[in-house]
CSV table of C-alpha atoms in Angstrom, one decimal:
chain,number,residue,atom,x,y,z
A,18,MET,CA,-71.0,-6.4,50.5
A,19,THR,CA,-69.1,-7.1,47.4
A,20,ALA,CA,-65.3,-7.2,47.3
A,21,PRO,CA,-63.5,-4.3,45.7
A,22,PRO,CA,-62.2,-5.0,42.2
A,23,PRO,CA,-58.6,-6.2,41.9
A,24,PRO,CA,-56.1,-3.4,41.2
A,25,PRO,CA,-55.1,-3.1,37.5
A,26,PRO,CA,-52.0,-5.0,36.6
A,27,MET,CA,-48.7,-3.2,36.8
A,28,PRO,CA,-47.2,-2.3,33.4
A,29,ALA,CA,-44.4,-4.6,32.4
A,30,GLU,CA,-41.0,-3.1,33.0
A,31,PRO,CA,-39.1,-2.4,29.8
A,32,ALA,CA,-36.5,-5.0,28.8
A,33,ALA,CA,-33.1,-4.0,30.0
A,34,PRO,CA,-30.8,-3.0,27.1
A,35,PRO,CA,-28.2,-5.6,26.2
A,36,PRO,CA,-24.8,-5.2,27.9
A,37,LEU,CA,-22.3,-3.1,25.9
A,38,GLU,CA,-20.1,-6.1,25.2
A,39,ALA,CA,-23.1,-7.9,23.5
A,40,ILE,CA,-23.3,-5.1,20.9
A,41,PRO,CA,-20.9,-5.9,18.1
A,42,PRO,CA,-18.6,-3.0,17.2
A,43,PRO,CA,-19.0,-1.5,13.7
A,44,VAL,CA,-16.8,-3.2,11.2
A,45,ALA,CA,-14.2,-0.8,9.8
A,46,ASN,CA,-13.9,-0.8,6.1
A,47,PRO,CA,-10.2,-1.2,5.2
A,48,ALA,CA,-10.6,0.8,2.1
A,49,TYR,CA,-10.9,4.0,4.2
A,50,ALA,CA,-8.0,5.5,6.1
A,51,ALA,CA,-8.5,6.6,9.7
A,52,ASN,CA,-7.5,10.3,9.1
A,53,PRO,CA,-8.0,10.8,5.4
A,54,THR,CA,-6.3,13.5,3.5
A,55,ILE,CA,-7.4,12.2,0.1
A,56,ALA,CA,-10.8,10.6,-0.6
A,57,ALA,CA,-12.4,9.1,-3.7
A,58,ASP,CA,-16.1,8.5,-3.6
A,59,SER,CA,-17.6,6.1,-6.2
A,60,VAL,CA,-15.1,7.3,-8.7
A,61,SER,CA,-15.2,6.0,-12.3
A,62,LYS,CA,-13.3,7.1,-15.4
A,63,PHE,CA,-14.2,6.2,-18.9
A,64,PHE,CA,-12.3,6.8,-22.1
A,65,GLY,CA,-14.9,6.3,-24.8
A,66,GLN,CA,-16.0,2.7,-24.4
A,67,LYS,CA,-13.1,1.7,-22.2
A,68,VAL,CA,-13.6,1.7,-18.4
A,69,ALA,CA,-10.3,2.5,-16.8
A,70,VAL,CA,-11.6,2.9,-13.2
A,71,SER,CA,-14.9,1.5,-12.1
A,72,ASN,CA,-16.8,2.7,-9.0
A,73,VAL,CA,-13.7,3.0,-6.7
A,74,SER,CA,-14.3,4.3,-3.2
A,75,VAL,CA,-11.1,4.6,-1.2
A,76,SER,CA,-9.2,7.1,1.0
A,77,PHE,CA,-5.6,7.7,2.0
A,78,GLY,CA,-4.1,9.2,5.1
A,79,PRO,CA,-0.7,10.0,6.7
A,80,GLY,CA,1.9,7.3,6.1
A,81,ILE,CA,2.9,5.3,3.0
A,82,THR,CA,0.3,3.5,1.0
A,83,GLY,CA,1.3,1.2,-1.8
A,84,LEU,CA,-1.0,1.2,-4.8
A,85,LEU,CA,-0.6,-2.1,-6.6
A,86,GLY,CA,-2.1,-3.8,-9.6
A,87,PRO,CA,-1.1,-5.5,-12.9
A,88,ASN,CA,-0.7,-3.4,-16.1
A,89,GLY,CA,-4.0,-2.0,-17.2
A,90,ALA,CA,-5.5,-2.2,-13.6
A,91,GLY,CA,-6.2,1.6,-13.6
A,92,LYS,CA,-3.6,2.7,-11.1
A,93,THR,CA,-2.2,5.6,-13.2
A,94,THR,CA,-5.7,6.8,-14.1
A,95,LEU,CA,-6.8,6.8,-10.5
A,96,LEU,CA,-3.6,8.7,-9.5
A,97,ARG,CA,-4.3,11.3,-12.1
A,98,VAL,CA,-7.9,11.7,-11.0
A,99,LEU,CA,-6.7,12.1,-7.4
A,100,ALA,CA,-4.2,14.7,-8.4
A,101,GLY,CA,-6.8,16.6,-10.4
A,102,LEU,CA,-5.2,16.1,-13.8
A,103,LEU,CA,-8.3,14.1,-14.9
A,104,VAL,CA,-12.0,14.8,-14.3
A,105,PRO,CA,-13.8,11.7,-13.0
A,106,SER,CA,-16.6,10.5,-15.2
A,107,GLU,CA,-18.6,9.7,-12.1
A,108,GLY,CA,-18.0,10.2,-8.4
A,109,ALA,CA,-16.0,12.8,-6.5
A,110,VAL,CA,-12.5,13.4,-5.2
A,111,THR,CA,-11.4,15.6,-2.4
A,112,VAL,CA,-7.8,16.4,-1.5
A,113,LEU,CA,-7.3,18.0,2.0
A,114,GLY,CA,-11.1,18.7,1.9
A,115,ARG,CA,-11.0,20.5,-1.4
A,116,ASN,CA,-11.9,19.6,-5.0
A,117,PRO,CA,-8.6,19.7,-6.9
A,118,ARG,CA,-10.4,20.6,-10.2
A,119,ARG,CA,-12.1,23.7,-8.7
A,120,ASP,CA,-9.8,24.9,-5.9
A,121,HIS,CA,-6.3,25.2,-7.4
A,122,SER,CA,-4.9,26.3,-4.1
A,123,VAL,CA,-4.7,22.6,-3.2
A,124,TYR,CA,-1.6,22.3,-5.5
A,125,ARG,CA,0.4,24.2,-2.9
A,126,ASP,CA,0.0,21.1,-0.7
A,127,VAL,CA,0.4,18.3,-3.4
A,128,GLY,CA,3.5,16.9,-5.0
A,129,LEU,CA,3.2,14.6,-8.1
A,130,VAL,CA,5.8,12.4,-9.7
A,131,PRO,CA,4.3,11.1,-13.0
A,132,GLU,CA,5.4,7.9,-14.6
A,133,GLU,CA,6.4,9.7,-17.8
A,134,SER,CA,10.0,10.7,-17.9
A,135,SER,CA,9.3,14.2,-19.4
A,136,ILE,CA,12.0,16.6,-18.3
A,137,TYR,CA,13.8,19.8,-19.5
A,138,PRO,CA,17.0,18.2,-20.8
A,139,SER,CA,18.9,21.5,-21.2
A,140,MET,CA,18.3,22.3,-17.5
A,141,THR,CA,20.7,21.2,-14.7
A,142,GLY,CA,19.2,19.2,-11.9
A,143,ARG,CA,19.5,22.3,-9.6
A,144,GLU,CA,17.8,24.6,-12.2
A,145,TYR,CA,15.0,22.0,-12.7
A,146,VAL,CA,14.2,21.7,-9.0
A,147,GLU,CA,14.7,25.5,-8.4
A,148,TYR,CA,12.1,26.1,-11.2
A,149,ALA,CA,9.6,23.9,-9.4
A,150,ALA,CA,10.3,26.0,-6.2
A,151,LYS,CA,9.6,29.2,-8.0
A,152,LEU,CA,6.4,27.9,-9.4
A,153,ALA,CA,5.4,27.1,-5.8
A,154,GLY,CA,6.0,30.7,-4.8
A,155,PHE,CA,9.1,30.2,-2.7
A,156,SER,CA,10.9,33.4,-1.8
A,157,LYS,CA,14.2,31.5,-1.6
A,158,PRO,CA,13.9,28.9,-4.3
A,159,ARG,CA,17.6,28.2,-4.5
A,160,LEU,CA,17.8,27.2,-0.8
A,161,ALA,CA,14.6,25.0,-1.2
A,162,ALA,CA,16.2,23.3,-4.2
A,163,ILE,CA,19.4,22.5,-2.3
A,164,ASN,CA,17.4,21.0,0.5
A,165,ALA,CA,15.3,18.9,-1.9
A,166,LEU,CA,18.3,17.6,-3.8
A,167,GLN,CA,20.0,16.6,-0.5
A,168,GLU,CA,16.8,14.7,0.4
A,169,VAL,CA,17.2,12.4,-2.6
A,170,SER,CA,21.1,12.3,-2.4
A,171,LEU,CA,21.5,14.2,-5.7
A,172,GLU,CA,23.4,17.2,-4.6
A,173,GLN,CA,26.7,16.0,-6.0
A,174,ASP,CA,25.3,15.9,-9.6
A,175,ALA,CA,23.1,19.0,-9.2
A,176,ASP,CA,25.0,21.1,-11.8
A,177,ARG,CA,24.9,18.5,-14.5
A,178,GLU,CA,22.4,18.8,-17.3
A,179,LEU,CA,19.4,16.5,-17.0
A,180,ALA,CA,20.1,15.2,-20.5
A,181,GLY,CA,23.2,13.4,-19.1
A,182,TYR,CA,21.3,11.9,-16.2
A,183,SER,CA,20.6,8.2,-16.1
A,184,LYS,CA,17.0,7.1,-15.8
A,185,GLY,CA,17.4,6.5,-12.1
A,186,MET,CA,18.9,10.0,-11.6
A,187,ARG,CA,16.1,11.6,-13.5
A,188,GLN,CA,13.6,9.8,-11.3
A,189,ARG,CA,15.3,11.3,-8.2
A,190,ALA,CA,15.3,14.7,-9.8
A,191,LYS,CA,11.5,14.4,-10.4
A,192,VAL,CA,11.0,13.4,-6.8
A,193,ALA,CA,13.1,16.4,-5.6
A,194,ALA,CA,11.0,18.7,-7.7
A,195,ALA,CA,7.8,17.2,-6.3
A,196,LEU,CA,8.8,17.6,-2.7
A,197,VAL,CA,10.7,20.9,-2.9
A,198,HIS,CA,7.7,22.8,-1.5
A,199,ASP,CA,7.2,20.3,1.3
A,200,PRO,CA,3.7,19.1,0.3
A,201,ALA,CA,1.4,17.5,2.7
A,202,VAL,CA,0.5,14.9,0.0
A,203,LEU,CA,3.0,13.2,-2.3
A,204,ILE,CA,1.6,11.1,-5.2
A,205,LEU,CA,4.3,8.9,-6.8
A,206,ASP,CA,3.7,6.9,-10.0
A,207,GLU,CA,6.4,4.3,-10.4
A,208,PRO,CA,9.1,6.4,-8.7
A,209,LEU,CA,11.5,3.5,-8.4
A,210,ASN,CA,11.4,2.7,-12.1
A,211,GLY,CA,14.9,2.6,-13.6
A,212,THR,CA,16.7,3.1,-10.3
A,213,ASP,CA,19.5,0.8,-9.2
A,214,PRO,CA,19.5,-0.8,-5.7
A,215,VAL,CA,21.5,2.0,-4.1
A,216,GLN,CA,19.2,4.7,-5.6
A,217,ARG,CA,16.1,2.8,-4.4
A,218,VAL,CA,17.5,2.8,-0.9
A,219,HIS,CA,17.9,6.6,-1.0
A,220,LEU,CA,14.4,7.1,-2.3
A,221,ILE,CA,12.8,4.7,0.2
A,222,ARG,CA,14.6,6.5,3.0
A,223,ALA,CA,13.3,9.8,1.8
A,224,PHE,CA,9.7,8.5,1.5
A,225,LYS,CA,9.9,7.0,5.0
A,226,ARG,CA,11.2,10.3,6.5
A,227,LEU,CA,8.2,12.1,4.9
A,228,ALA,CA,5.7,9.5,6.3
A,229,GLU,CA,7.2,9.8,9.8
A,230,THR,CA,6.6,13.5,9.8
A,231,GLY,CA,2.9,13.1,9.0
A,232,HIS,CA,2.9,13.4,5.2
A,233,THR,CA,0.6,11.3,3.0
A,234,VAL,CA,2.6,9.3,0.5
A,235,ILE,CA,1.0,7.2,-2.2
A,236,VAL,CA,3.4,5.0,-4.1
A,237,SER,CA,2.4,3.0,-7.2
A,238,SER,CA,5.1,0.5,-8.1
A,239,HIS,CA,5.6,-2.9,-9.6
A,240,VAL,CA,8.7,-3.5,-7.5
A,241,LEU,CA,6.9,-5.5,-4.8
A,242,GLN,CA,9.8,-6.1,-2.5
A,243,GLU,CA,10.4,-2.4,-2.1
A,244,VAL,CA,6.8,-1.6,-1.6
A,245,GLU,CA,6.7,-4.3,1.1
A,246,ARG,CA,9.7,-2.7,2.8
A,247,MET,CA,8.2,0.8,3.0
A,248,ALA,CA,4.4,0.7,2.9
A,249,THR,CA,2.3,0.3,6.0
A,250,ARG,CA,-0.9,-0.1,4.0
A,251,ILE,CA,-1.7,-1.7,0.6
A,252,VAL,CA,-4.5,-0.8,-1.9
A,253,ALA,CA,-4.8,-3.3,-4.7
A,254,MET,CA,-6.6,-2.8,-8.0
A,255,VAL,CA,-7.6,-5.3,-10.6
A,256,ASP,CA,-9.4,-4.5,-13.9
A,257,GLY,CA,-10.2,-1.0,-12.8
A,258,ARG,CA,-11.8,-2.0,-9.5
A,259,LEU,CA,-10.7,-2.1,-5.9
A,260,ALA,CA,-9.6,-5.6,-5.1
A,261,ALA,CA,-8.2,-5.4,-1.6
A,262,ALA,CA,-7.0,-2.9,1.0
A,263,GLY,CA,-5.3,-3.1,4.4
A,264,ASP,CA,-1.9,-4.3,5.6
A,265,ILE,CA,-0.5,-7.4,3.9
A,266,HIS,CA,-1.3,-9.9,6.6
A,267,ALA,CA,-4.9,-8.7,7.0
A,268,ILE,CA,-5.5,-9.0,3.3
A,269,ARG,CA,-4.0,-12.5,3.3
A,270,SER,CA,-6.1,-13.5,6.3
A,271,ALA,CA,-9.3,-12.2,4.5
A,272,MET,CA,-8.6,-14.5,1.6
A,273,SER,CA,-10.2,-17.4,3.4
A,274,ASP,CA,-10.9,-19.4,0.2
A,275,ILE,CA,-7.2,-19.8,-0.4
A,276,PRO,CA,-5.3,-22.2,1.9
A,277,TYR,CA,-2.0,-21.3,3.5
A,278,ARG,CA,1.2,-23.2,2.7
A,279,VAL,CA,3.9,-23.6,5.3
A,280,THR,CA,7.3,-25.2,5.0
A,281,LEU,CA,8.7,-27.1,8.0
A,282,THR,CA,12.1,-28.6,8.5
A,283,ALA,CA,12.3,-31.3,11.1
A,284,GLU,CA,14.5,-34.2,12.3
A,285,PRO,CA,13.0,-36.8,11.6
A,286,ALA,CA,10.4,-35.4,9.2
A,287,ARG,CA,8.4,-38.5,8.2
A,288,PRO,CA,6.7,-39.2,11.6
A,289,LEU,CA,5.8,-35.5,11.9
A,290,ALA,CA,4.3,-35.5,8.4
A,291,ARG,CA,2.3,-38.6,9.2
A,292,GLU,CA,1.0,-37.2,12.5
A,293,LEU,CA,0.0,-33.8,10.9
A,294,MET,CA,-2.3,-35.6,8.5
A,295,GLY,CA,-4.7,-36.2,11.5
A,296,VAL,CA,-4.9,-32.5,12.4
A,297,PRO,CA,-8.2,-31.0,11.4
A,298,ALA,CA,-6.6,-27.7,10.3
A,299,VAL,CA,-4.3,-29.6,7.8
A,300,ASP,CA,-5.6,-30.2,4.3
A,301,GLY,CA,-2.5,-31.8,2.9
A,302,VAL,CA,1.1,-32.7,3.6
A,303,THR,CA,4.0,-33.3,1.2
A,304,LEU,CA,7.5,-34.6,2.0
A,305,LEU,CA,10.0,-32.5,0.1
A,306,GLY,CA,13.2,-34.3,1.0
A,307,LYS,CA,16.1,-33.3,3.2
A,308,GLY,CA,13.9,-33.1,6.2
A,309,SER,CA,11.5,-30.5,4.7
A,310,VAL,CA,7.7,-30.8,4.8
A,311,SER,CA,5.2,-28.7,2.9
A,312,VAL,CA,1.9,-28.3,4.8
A,313,GLN,CA,-1.4,-26.9,3.4
A,314,THR,CA,-3.6,-25.6,6.1
A,315,ASN,CA,-7.0,-23.9,6.3
A,316,ASP,CA,-6.2,-22.4,9.7
A,317,ILE,CA,-2.6,-21.2,10.2
A,318,THR,CA,-3.2,-20.2,13.8
A,319,ALA,CA,-4.5,-23.7,14.7
A,320,LEU,CA,-1.6,-25.3,13.0
A,321,GLY,CA,0.9,-23.1,14.9
A,322,THR,CA,-0.8,-24.1,18.2
A,323,ALA,CA,-0.8,-27.8,17.5
A,324,LEU,CA,2.6,-28.2,16.0
A,325,PRO,CA,4.8,-27.7,19.1
A,326,LYS,CA,2.9,-30.3,21.1
A,327,ILE,CA,3.0,-32.8,18.3
A,328,ALA,CA,6.7,-32.3,17.8
A,329,LYS,CA,7.3,-32.7,21.6
A,330,ASP,CA,5.2,-35.9,21.8
A,331,LEU,CA,7.0,-37.5,18.9
A,332,GLY,CA,10.5,-36.3,20.0
A,333,VAL,CA,10.9,-34.4,16.8
A,334,ARG,CA,13.2,-31.4,16.6
A,335,LEU,CA,11.8,-28.5,14.5
A,336,THR,CA,14.5,-26.4,13.0
A,337,HIS,CA,12.5,-24.2,10.5
A,338,TYR,CA,9.0,-22.9,10.1
A,339,SER,CA,7.9,-20.3,7.5
A,340,PRO,CA,4.6,-19.4,5.8
A,341,ASP,CA,5.2,-19.5,2.0
A,342,ASP,CA,2.5,-17.2,0.9
A,343,GLU,CA,2.3,-14.2,3.3
A,344,SER,CA,4.6,-12.0,1.3
A,345,LEU,CA,3.3,-9.1,-0.7
A,346,GLU,CA,4.3,-10.9,-3.9
A,347,SER,CA,2.2,-14.0,-3.1
A,348,VAL,CA,-0.8,-12.0,-2.0
A,349,PHE,CA,-0.5,-10.0,-5.2
A,350,ARG,CA,-0.3,-13.2,-7.3
A,351,HIS,CA,-3.4,-14.5,-5.6
A,352,LEU,CA,-5.4,-11.3,-6.2
A,353,VAL,CA,-4.4,-11.2,-9.9
A,354,GLY,CA,-5.1,-14.9,-10.3
A,355,LYS,CA,-8.8,-14.2,-9.4
A,356,ARG,CA,-9.2,-12.0,-12.6
């Protein structure tokens, strides 16, 4: 009697899926806002043989975004395309889900301050802003104009002719005309140009109030210190292309090919400088005199971790520590230097 055949082998159990923590999360593209109200998809704009904007994909959402770039970077052209004043040569733009060239109803929700200082010189400030309210279809344009003029602190000069306004005052009048209909989106091209420090404070406060209430504010400006004070997000352009996007510190951190520079003040400084030369994160150390030390580092976090222990072991008193190149101005300089 022969033995029965062995049973067929059991099928192998499928491999267990990797645990959730082993699956890397998708990397967010900093060029895209979380809740976009304006989006540019592969937008290019040509003027004959000149390429003003080249294949830019970016979006903007509630809050203040600073649009930066050197002269000729394509900032004004991009803003005009976003506002629907120019047709993109390639790509597409949507504003609040609509094509601004085809659906003109979108202009009820958009305010634009162009860089040009074109105004109606014979109008008073009040008449100018009231006219903008009438164009927007307001039933009570005078009341809307009063509110907008108060927003930019121009109500005391509202009955003067625009011809007699300073450049900064004209800028504020243009901002008032742009926001008189309470637009969801405000596009500002060099709105701080020509304003004095007090006028800039008034405008920055107005922009921040709009951002805090959910408006989308895009500010193109060369006044970097003011942009740094008000913008929560930066979009930088160089030679018509998108060069960087995100908050200032994230952009600087992503520029891994450029070492950080940190200035320290210590008592005494020389032994600290000598000891720092042996730290792997340190690329160079320079004594500046008067107890100051300049440190070049490839890992600012590692330097910050190592520094307190070194100072304690040496009995050195640290009195000052500051990164030299985490400001918007230094980041902008690095970006432009890569041209």
